[in-house]
Amino acid sequence: MRTTSSMMVSTLLNNLDNLKKRIGRHQTKLATAKRINRPSDDPSGISGSLHLNSVLKGNEQYLRNIQDATERLSFTENRLGSLNSLLTDLRALTVQGASETLSIDEREALALQANQYLEQLLSEANARFKGSYIFGGTQTRTAPYVVTRDETGEVVSVNRSGNTSGEIYREIDEGETLQINVTGEGLFEGPISAFQVLIDLRQALRDDDTGAIGDSLDKIDQILERVTELRSEVGAKLNRLQMAKNRLEDDNLLVGRAISDVEDVDIAEAIIDLQKEQTVYQAALVVASQIDRLNLIDLL
């Protein structure tokens, strides 16, 4: 009888211990609001959760890349807009300068204006966004264009300081990259150097050379066309970035819901489960007390 009672007590104690562990797990679920708090809670669920969280983490990185690209390209678009305005004004000046009715003094005044446009063009060419030169290719920490000035301080030549043709890319989705810079080489240097056009125009105005002024007008039109094309490309990229952002944000909502389905606990259900386990535990304690009394009677 004593052996049987001892076995009953041992079994009961094991059951009580298991009940306490289950109660503890339910309490942890309620405290964390998570269904899975350790791998043993749901091994297959943990695997799915890890995969979904990896997808979410990747999407968040793509969204950060998109934000960086959008800011940079938006700034570039503004700079191209400024260049378009500058070149449009320069074109009007050139048309005026080509007039046969202008005096030498009037053309000299226009030459001084052209010189100011040249200085503005240089400022745009060396524009910086968050400390990085946007038209310097992959060389973003050094000004892409350096000038040589004469004794009066006027620019007589402009040279690149490095490789202004380098392209910068960002990954905006899995396997999808996008160039996020406009190269200085493509914008200012070739096939016609915007800097040299202004230097030559300034000199043609001072030389009262209407033929050379007319040549400058043709080149300015080509540069304007180049700026317009690049603005269009940047605008298309900004639209593409917005579409990618919308797609990733929608995907994140779906992934977030899937993670919630796997990880999050149903609070109402968890409370009921906890109460059930507590009821069973209390009943087991009553049984344990009765077994203790029976053991005492046996001893007597």
C-alpha positions as a LaTeX table, in Angstrom:
\begin{tabular}{lrrr}
\hline
Residue & $x$ (\AA) & $y$ (\AA) & $z$ (\AA) \\
\hline
Met1 & 0.00 & 0.00 & 0.00 \\
Arg2 & 2.83 & 2.34 & 0.89 \\
Thr3 & 4.60 & 1.60 & $-2.41$ \\
Thr4 & 1.41 & 2.35 & $-4.30$ \\
Ser5 & 0.90 & 5.56 & $-2.35$ \\
Ser6 & 4.49 & 6.58 & $-3.00$ \\
Met7 & 3.99 & 6.07 & $-6.72$ \\
Met8 & 0.77 & 8.07 & $-6.61$ \\
Val9 & 2.49 & 10.91 & $-4.81$ \\
Ser10 & 5.38 & 10.90 & $-7.29$ \\
Thr11 & 2.99 & 10.94 & $-10.24$ \\
Leu12 & 0.95 & 13.70 & $-8.66$ \\
Leu13 & 4.03 & 15.82 & $-8.01$ \\
Asn14 & 5.13 & 15.41 & $-11.62$ \\
Asn15 & 1.68 & 16.44 & $-12.78$ \\
Leu16 & 1.72 & 19.46 & $-10.49$ \\
Asp17 & 5.13 & 20.47 & $-11.81$ \\
Asn18 & 3.94 & 20.16 & $-15.42$ \\
Leu19 & 0.84 & 22.18 & $-14.61$ \\
Lys20 & 2.95 & 24.93 & $-13.05$ \\
Lys21 & 5.13 & 25.03 & $-16.17$ \\
Arg22 & 2.08 & 25.28 & $-18.43$ \\
Ile23 & 0.64 & 28.03 & $-16.25$ \\
Gly24 & 3.99 & 29.84 & $-16.46$ \\
Arg25 & 3.98 & 29.60 & $-20.26$ \\
His26 & 0.45 & 31.00 & $-20.43$ \\
Gln27 & 1.43 & 33.84 & $-18.12$ \\
Thr28 & 4.45 & 34.59 & $-20.31$ \\
Lys29 & 2.25 & 34.67 & $-23.42$ \\
Leu30 & $-0.07$ & 37.15 & $-21.75$ \\
Ala31 & 2.84 & 39.27 & $-20.52$ \\
Thr32 & 4.55 & 39.41 & $-23.93$ \\
Ala33 & 1.40 & 39.18 & $-26.06$ \\
Lys34 & 3.39 & 36.65 & $-28.10$ \\
Arg35 & 2.37 & 33.08 & $-28.84$ \\
Ile36 & 5.97 & 32.02 & $-29.46$ \\
Asn37 & 8.52 & 33.02 & $-26.84$ \\
Arg38 & 11.02 & 30.20 & $-27.35$ \\
Pro39 & 11.68 & 27.70 & $-30.16$ \\
Ser40 & 10.02 & 24.80 & $-28.34$ \\
Asp41 & 6.71 & 26.69 & $-28.27$ \\
Asp42 & 6.28 & 26.07 & $-32.02$ \\
Pro43 & 9.32 & 24.88 & $-34.04$ \\
Ser44 & 7.61 & 25.19 & $-37.42$ \\
Gly45 & 6.14 & 28.54 & $-36.44$ \\
Ile46 & 9.59 & 29.80 & $-35.46$ \\
Ser47 & 10.94 & 28.83 & $-38.88$ \\
Gly48 & 8.15 & 30.71 & $-40.63$ \\
Ser49 & 8.57 & 33.69 & $-38.33$ \\
Leu50 & 12.30 & 33.90 & $-39.00$ \\
His51 & 11.70 & 33.86 & $-42.76$ \\
Leu52 & 9.00 & 36.53 & $-42.58$ \\
Asn53 & 11.10 & 38.77 & $-40.36$ \\
Ser54 & 14.00 & 38.36 & $-42.78$ \\
Val55 & 11.74 & 39.51 & $-45.62$ \\
Leu56 & 10.58 & 42.47 & $-43.53$ \\
Lys57 & 14.16 & 43.44 & $-42.68$ \\
Gly58 & 15.14 & 43.28 & $-46.35$ \\
Asn59 & 12.16 & 45.42 & $-47.35$ \\
Glu60 & 13.06 & 48.02 & $-44.73$ \\
Gln61 & 16.57 & 48.27 & $-46.19$ \\
Tyr62 & 15.13 & 48.69 & $-49.68$ \\
Leu63 & 12.86 & 51.45 & $-48.36$ \\
Arg64 & 15.85 & 53.23 & $-46.83$ \\
Asn65 & 17.65 & 52.96 & $-50.17$ \\
Ile66 & 14.58 & 54.36 & $-51.91$ \\
Gln67 & 14.42 & 57.27 & $-49.47$ \\
Asp68 & 18.08 & 58.05 & $-50.06$ \\
Ala69 & 17.66 & 57.80 & $-53.83$ \\
Thr70 & 14.51 & 59.93 & $-53.81$ \\
Glu71 & 16.14 & 62.70 & $-51.80$ \\
Arg72 & 19.22 & 62.72 & $-54.00$ \\
Leu73 & 17.30 & 62.65 & $-57.29$ \\
Ser74 & 14.84 & 65.30 & $-56.09$ \\
Phe75 & 17.77 & 67.57 & $-55.29$ \\
Thr76 & 19.29 & 66.77 & $-58.69$ \\
Glu77 & 15.99 & 67.58 & $-60.39$ \\
Asn78 & 15.99 & 70.98 & $-58.69$ \\
Arg79 & 19.53 & 71.65 & $-59.84$ \\
Leu80 & 18.62 & 70.69 & $-63.40$ \\
Gly81 & 15.68 & 73.06 & $-63.17$ \\
Ser82 & 18.03 & 75.85 & $-62.11$ \\
Leu83 & 20.35 & 74.99 & $-65.00$ \\
Asn84 & 17.44 & 75.09 & $-67.41$ \\
Ser85 & 16.50 & 78.58 & $-66.20$ \\
Leu86 & 20.13 & 79.72 & $-66.39$ \\
Leu87 & 20.57 & 78.43 & $-69.93$ \\
Thr88 & 17.24 & 79.88 & $-71.04$ \\
Asp89 & 18.33 & 83.30 & $-69.78$ \\
Leu90 & 21.74 & 82.80 & $-71.40$ \\
Arg91 & 20.07 & 81.96 & $-74.68$ \\
Ala92 & 18.08 & 85.19 & $-74.56$ \\
Leu93 & 21.29 & 87.09 & $-73.86$ \\
Thr94 & 22.99 & 85.38 & $-76.81$ \\
Val95 & 20.13 & 86.25 & $-79.16$ \\
Gln96 & 20.42 & 89.84 & $-78.00$ \\
Gly97 & 24.18 & 89.78 & $-78.43$ \\
Ala98 & 23.89 & 88.54 & $-82.01$ \\
Ser99 & 21.98 & 91.66 & $-83.04$ \\
Glu100 & 23.84 & 93.80 & $-85.57$ \\
Thr101 & 22.49 & 96.97 & $-83.95$ \\
Leu102 & 24.40 & 96.62 & $-80.67$ \\
Ser103 & 27.38 & 98.80 & $-79.91$ \\
Ile104 & 30.71 & 97.49 & $-78.62$ \\
Asp105 & 29.93 & 98.86 & $-75.16$ \\
Glu106 & 26.57 & 97.09 & $-75.13$ \\
Arg107 & 28.22 & 93.82 & $-76.06$ \\
Glu108 & 30.80 & 94.33 & $-73.32$ \\
Ala109 & 27.93 & 94.69 & $-70.84$ \\
Leu110 & 26.48 & 91.43 & $-72.15$ \\
Ala111 & 29.92 & 89.80 & $-71.82$ \\
Leu112 & 29.95 & 90.74 & $-68.14$ \\
Gln113 & 26.51 & 89.14 & $-67.75$ \\
Ala114 & 27.75 & 86.03 & $-69.57$ \\
Asn115 & 30.64 & 85.90 & $-67.12$ \\
Gln116 & 28.16 & 85.89 & $-64.22$ \\
Tyr117 & 26.28 & 83.02 & $-65.87$ \\
Leu118 & 29.59 & 81.15 & $-66.12$ \\
Glu119 & 30.15 & 81.59 & $-62.37$ \\
Gln120 & 26.61 & 80.36 & $-61.70$ \\
Leu121 & 27.19 & 77.36 & $-63.96$ \\
Leu122 & 30.33 & 76.47 & $-61.99$ \\
Ser123 & 28.40 & 76.76 & $-58.74$ \\
Glu124 & 25.77 & 74.35 & $-60.05$ \\
Ala125 & 28.42 & 71.95 & $-61.37$ \\
Asn126 & 29.96 & 71.78 & $-57.90$ \\
Ala127 & 26.62 & 71.58 & $-56.08$ \\
Arg128 & 26.55 & 69.45 & $-52.93$ \\
Phe129 & 23.81 & 67.41 & $-51.32$ \\
Lys130 & 24.37 & 66.45 & $-47.67$ \\
Gly131 & 28.05 & 67.18 & $-48.14$ \\
Ser132 & 28.43 & 65.10 & $-51.32$ \\
Tyr133 & 29.11 & 66.57 & $-54.75$ \\
Ile134 & 26.21 & 65.34 & $-56.86$ \\
Phe135 & 27.85 & 65.74 & $-60.28$ \\
Gly136 & 31.21 & 64.24 & $-59.32$ \\
Gly137 & 30.40 & 60.67 & $-60.30$ \\
Thr138 & 31.58 & 58.26 & $-57.62$ \\
Gln139 & 34.05 & 60.88 & $-56.41$ \\
Thr140 & 31.66 & 62.64 & $-54.04$ \\
Arg141 & 34.05 & 64.19 & $-51.50$ \\
Thr142 & 36.08 & 66.38 & $-53.86$ \\
Ala143 & 34.79 & 69.21 & $-56.03$ \\
Pro144 & 34.49 & 67.74 & $-59.54$ \\
Tyr145 & 35.48 & 70.93 & $-61.36$ \\
Val146 & 38.41 & 73.24 & $-60.76$ \\
Val147 & 39.03 & 76.56 & $-62.51$ \\
Thr148 & 41.95 & 78.59 & $-63.72$ \\
Arg149 & 41.53 & 82.36 & $-63.45$ \\
Asp150 & 43.41 & 85.23 & $-65.04$ \\
Glu151 & 44.85 & 88.24 & $-63.23$ \\
Thr152 & 41.41 & 89.92 & $-63.21$ \\
Gly153 & 39.80 & 86.90 & $-61.54$ \\
Glu154 & 37.85 & 85.76 & $-64.57$ \\
Val155 & 37.61 & 82.06 & $-65.41$ \\
Val156 & 39.74 & 81.12 & $-68.41$ \\
Ser157 & 39.48 & 77.33 & $-68.18$ \\
Val158 & 37.58 & 74.62 & $-66.31$ \\
Asn159 & 38.93 & 71.12 & $-65.75$ \\
Arg160 & 37.60 & 68.04 & $-64.05$ \\
Ser161 & 39.39 & 67.01 & $-60.88$ \\
Gly162 & 38.65 & 63.31 & $-61.22$ \\
Asn163 & 36.38 & 60.77 & $-62.88$ \\
Thr164 & 33.06 & 62.56 & $-63.31$ \\
Ser165 & 31.56 & 59.67 & $-65.29$ \\
Gly166 & 31.17 & 57.26 & $-62.36$ \\
Glu167 & 27.65 & 55.94 & $-61.86$ \\
Ile168 & 26.09 & 55.40 & $-58.42$ \\
Tyr169 & 23.44 & 52.71 & $-57.93$ \\
Arg170 & 21.05 & 51.70 & $-55.18$ \\
Glu171 & 19.20 & 48.40 & $-54.85$ \\
Ile172 & 15.52 & 49.27 & $-54.55$ \\
Asp173 & 14.12 & 45.73 & $-54.53$ \\
Glu174 & 15.45 & 42.21 & $-54.82$ \\
Gly175 & 17.50 & 42.09 & $-58.02$ \\
Glu176 & 16.43 & 45.62 & $-59.01$ \\
Thr177 & 18.96 & 48.47 & $-59.06$ \\
Leu178 & 18.66 & 52.09 & $-60.13$ \\
Gln179 & 21.26 & 54.70 & $-61.05$ \\
Ile180 & 20.71 & 57.62 & $-58.70$ \\
Asn181 & 23.15 & 60.20 & $-60.06$ \\
Val182 & 23.54 & 62.36 & $-63.13$ \\
Thr183 & 27.18 & 62.34 & $-64.16$ \\
Gly184 & 29.02 & 65.59 & $-64.63$ \\
Glu185 & 30.58 & 64.21 & $-67.78$ \\
Gly186 & 27.20 & 63.63 & $-69.39$ \\
Leu187 & 25.78 & 66.97 & $-68.26$ \\
Phe188 & 28.58 & 69.54 & $-68.51$ \\
Glu189 & 31.34 & 68.04 & $-70.64$ \\
Gly190 & 30.28 & 66.15 & $-73.68$ \\
Pro191 & 29.92 & 66.22 & $-76.53$ \\
Ile192 & 29.95 & 70.00 & $-75.98$ \\
Ser193 & 31.59 & 71.56 & $-72.92$ \\
Ala194 & 29.08 & 73.91 & $-71.33$ \\
Phe195 & 31.92 & 75.77 & $-69.63$ \\
Gln196 & 33.82 & 76.34 & $-72.85$ \\
Val197 & 30.67 & 77.54 & $-74.62$ \\
Leu198 & 30.27 & 80.31 & $-72.05$ \\
Ile199 & 33.97 & 81.20 & $-72.10$ \\
Asp200 & 33.86 & 81.41 & $-75.92$ \\
Leu201 & 30.60 & 83.40 & $-75.86$ \\
Arg202 & 32.06 & 85.91 & $-73.43$ \\
Gln203 & 35.04 & 86.38 & $-75.71$ \\
Ala204 & 32.90 & 86.59 & $-78.86$ \\
Leu205 & 30.83 & 89.37 & $-77.28$ \\
Arg206 & 33.99 & 91.28 & $-76.43$ \\
Asp207 & 35.38 & 90.72 & $-79.92$ \\
Asp208 & 32.11 & 91.93 & $-81.47$ \\
Asp209 & 32.09 & 88.64 & $-83.44$ \\
Thr210 & 28.45 & 88.03 & $-84.38$ \\
Gly211 & 29.32 & 84.85 & $-86.28$ \\
Ala212 & 30.89 & 83.27 & $-83.21$ \\
Ile213 & 27.97 & 84.48 & $-81.10$ \\
Gly214 & 25.61 & 82.68 & $-83.49$ \\
Asp215 & 27.67 & 79.50 & $-83.15$ \\
Ser216 & 27.36 & 79.78 & $-79.36$ \\
Leu217 & 23.59 & 80.00 & $-79.71$ \\
Asp218 & 23.47 & 76.65 & $-81.54$ \\
Lys219 & 25.59 & 75.04 & $-78.84$ \\
Ile220 & 23.47 & 76.50 & $-76.04$ \\
Asp221 & 20.41 & 74.97 & $-77.69$ \\
Gln222 & 22.12 & 71.57 & $-77.71$ \\
Ile223 & 23.03 & 71.89 & $-74.03$ \\
Leu224 & 19.47 & 72.93 & $-73.20$ \\
Glu225 & 18.20 & 69.86 & $-75.01$ \\
Arg226 & 20.59 & 67.71 & $-72.98$ \\
Val227 & 19.36 & 69.23 & $-69.71$ \\
Thr228 & 15.74 & 68.67 & $-70.75$ \\
Glu229 & 16.42 & 65.01 & $-71.54$ \\
Leu230 & 18.17 & 64.48 & $-68.20$ \\
Arg231 & 15.32 & 66.16 & $-66.30$ \\
Ser232 & 12.91 & 63.81 & $-68.02$ \\
Glu233 & 15.04 & 60.79 & $-67.06$ \\
Val234 & 15.25 & 61.94 & $-63.44$ \\
Gly235 & 11.49 & 62.48 & $-63.33$ \\
Ala236 & 10.89 & 58.97 & $-64.66$ \\
Lys237 & 13.24 & 57.56 & $-62.00$ \\
Leu238 & 11.39 & 59.42 & $-59.25$ \\
Asn239 & 8.13 & 57.90 & $-60.48$ \\
Arg240 & 9.74 & 54.46 & $-60.50$ \\
Leu241 & 10.98 & 54.98 & $-56.95$ \\
Gln242 & 7.51 & 55.97 & $-55.77$ \\
Met243 & 6.03 & 52.86 & $-57.35$ \\
Ala244 & 8.69 & 50.67 & $-55.72$ \\
Lys245 & 8.03 & 52.35 & $-52.36$ \\
Asn246 & 4.29 & 51.75 & $-52.64$ \\
Arg247 & 4.86 & 48.12 & $-53.59$ \\
Leu248 & 7.22 & 47.49 & $-50.66$ \\
Glu249 & 4.94 & 49.24 & $-48.16$ \\
Asp250 & 2.01 & 47.11 & $-49.33$ \\
Asp251 & 4.18 & 44.00 & $-49.03$ \\
Asn252 & 5.23 & 45.03 & $-45.52$ \\
Leu253 & 1.59 & 45.24 & $-44.47$ \\
Leu254 & 0.96 & 41.70 & $-45.69$ \\
Val255 & 4.18 & 40.39 & $-44.13$ \\
Gly256 & 3.39 & 42.15 & $-40.87$ \\
Arg257 & $-0.03$ & 40.52 & $-40.73$ \\
Ala258 & 1.50 & 37.13 & $-41.47$ \\
Ile259 & 4.03 & 37.63 & $-38.66$ \\
Ser260 & 1.22 & 38.62 & $-36.32$ \\
Asp261 & $-0.73$ & 35.49 & $-37.25$ \\
Val262 & 2.30 & 33.34 & $-36.41$ \\
Glu263 & 3.65 & 35.14 & $-33.35$ \\
Asp264 & 0.89 & 37.08 & $-31.64$ \\
Val265 & $-1.32$ & 35.53 & $-29.00$ \\
Asp266 & $-5.11$ & 35.70 & $-28.88$ \\
Ile267 & $-5.46$ & 37.43 & $-25.51$ \\
Ala268 & $-9.00$ & 36.23 & $-24.80$ \\
Glu269 & $-8.10$ & 32.66 & $-25.69$ \\
Ala270 & $-4.90$ & 32.82 & $-23.62$ \\
Ile271 & $-6.84$ & 34.02 & $-20.56$ \\
Ile272 & $-9.29$ & 31.14 & $-20.89$ \\
Asp273 & $-6.44$ & 28.64 & $-21.29$ \\
Leu274 & $-4.70$ & 30.06 & $-18.21$ \\
Gln275 & $-7.87$ & 29.86 & $-16.16$ \\
Lys276 & $-8.38$ & 26.24 & $-17.23$ \\
Glu277 & $-4.84$ & 25.31 & $-16.20$ \\
Gln278 & $-5.24$ & 27.11 & $-12.88$ \\
Thr279 & $-8.50$ & 25.24 & $-12.20$ \\
Val280 & $-6.83$ & 21.91 & $-12.95$ \\
Tyr281 & $-3.90$ & 22.89 & $-10.74$ \\
Gln282 & $-6.17$ & 23.75 & $-7.81$ \\
Ala283 & $-7.99$ & 20.44 & $-8.21$ \\
Ala284 & $-4.67$ & 18.61 & $-8.23$ \\
Leu285 & $-3.71$ & 20.31 & $-5.00$ \\
Val286 & $-6.94$ & 19.07 & $-3.39$ \\
Val287 & $-6.17$ & 15.52 & $-4.53$ \\
Ala288 & $-2.65$ & 15.86 & $-3.14$ \\
Ser289 & $-3.96$ & 16.85 & 0.27 \\
Gln290 & $-6.31$ & 13.83 & 0.30 \\
Ile291 & $-3.44$ & 11.49 & $-0.56$ \\
Asp292 & $-1.44$ & 12.92 & 2.34 \\
Arg293 & $-4.29$ & 12.10 & 4.75 \\
Leu294 & $-4.55$ & 8.54 & 3.42 \\
Asn295 & $-0.83$ & 8.05 & 3.94 \\
Leu296 & $-1.19$ & 9.19 & 7.54 \\
Ile297 & $-4.00$ & 6.67 & 8.19 \\
Asp298 & $-1.83$ & 3.86 & 6.75 \\
Leu299 & 0.95 & 4.76 & 9.09 \\
Leu300 & $-1.40$ & 4.62 & 12.09 \\
\hline
\end{tabular}
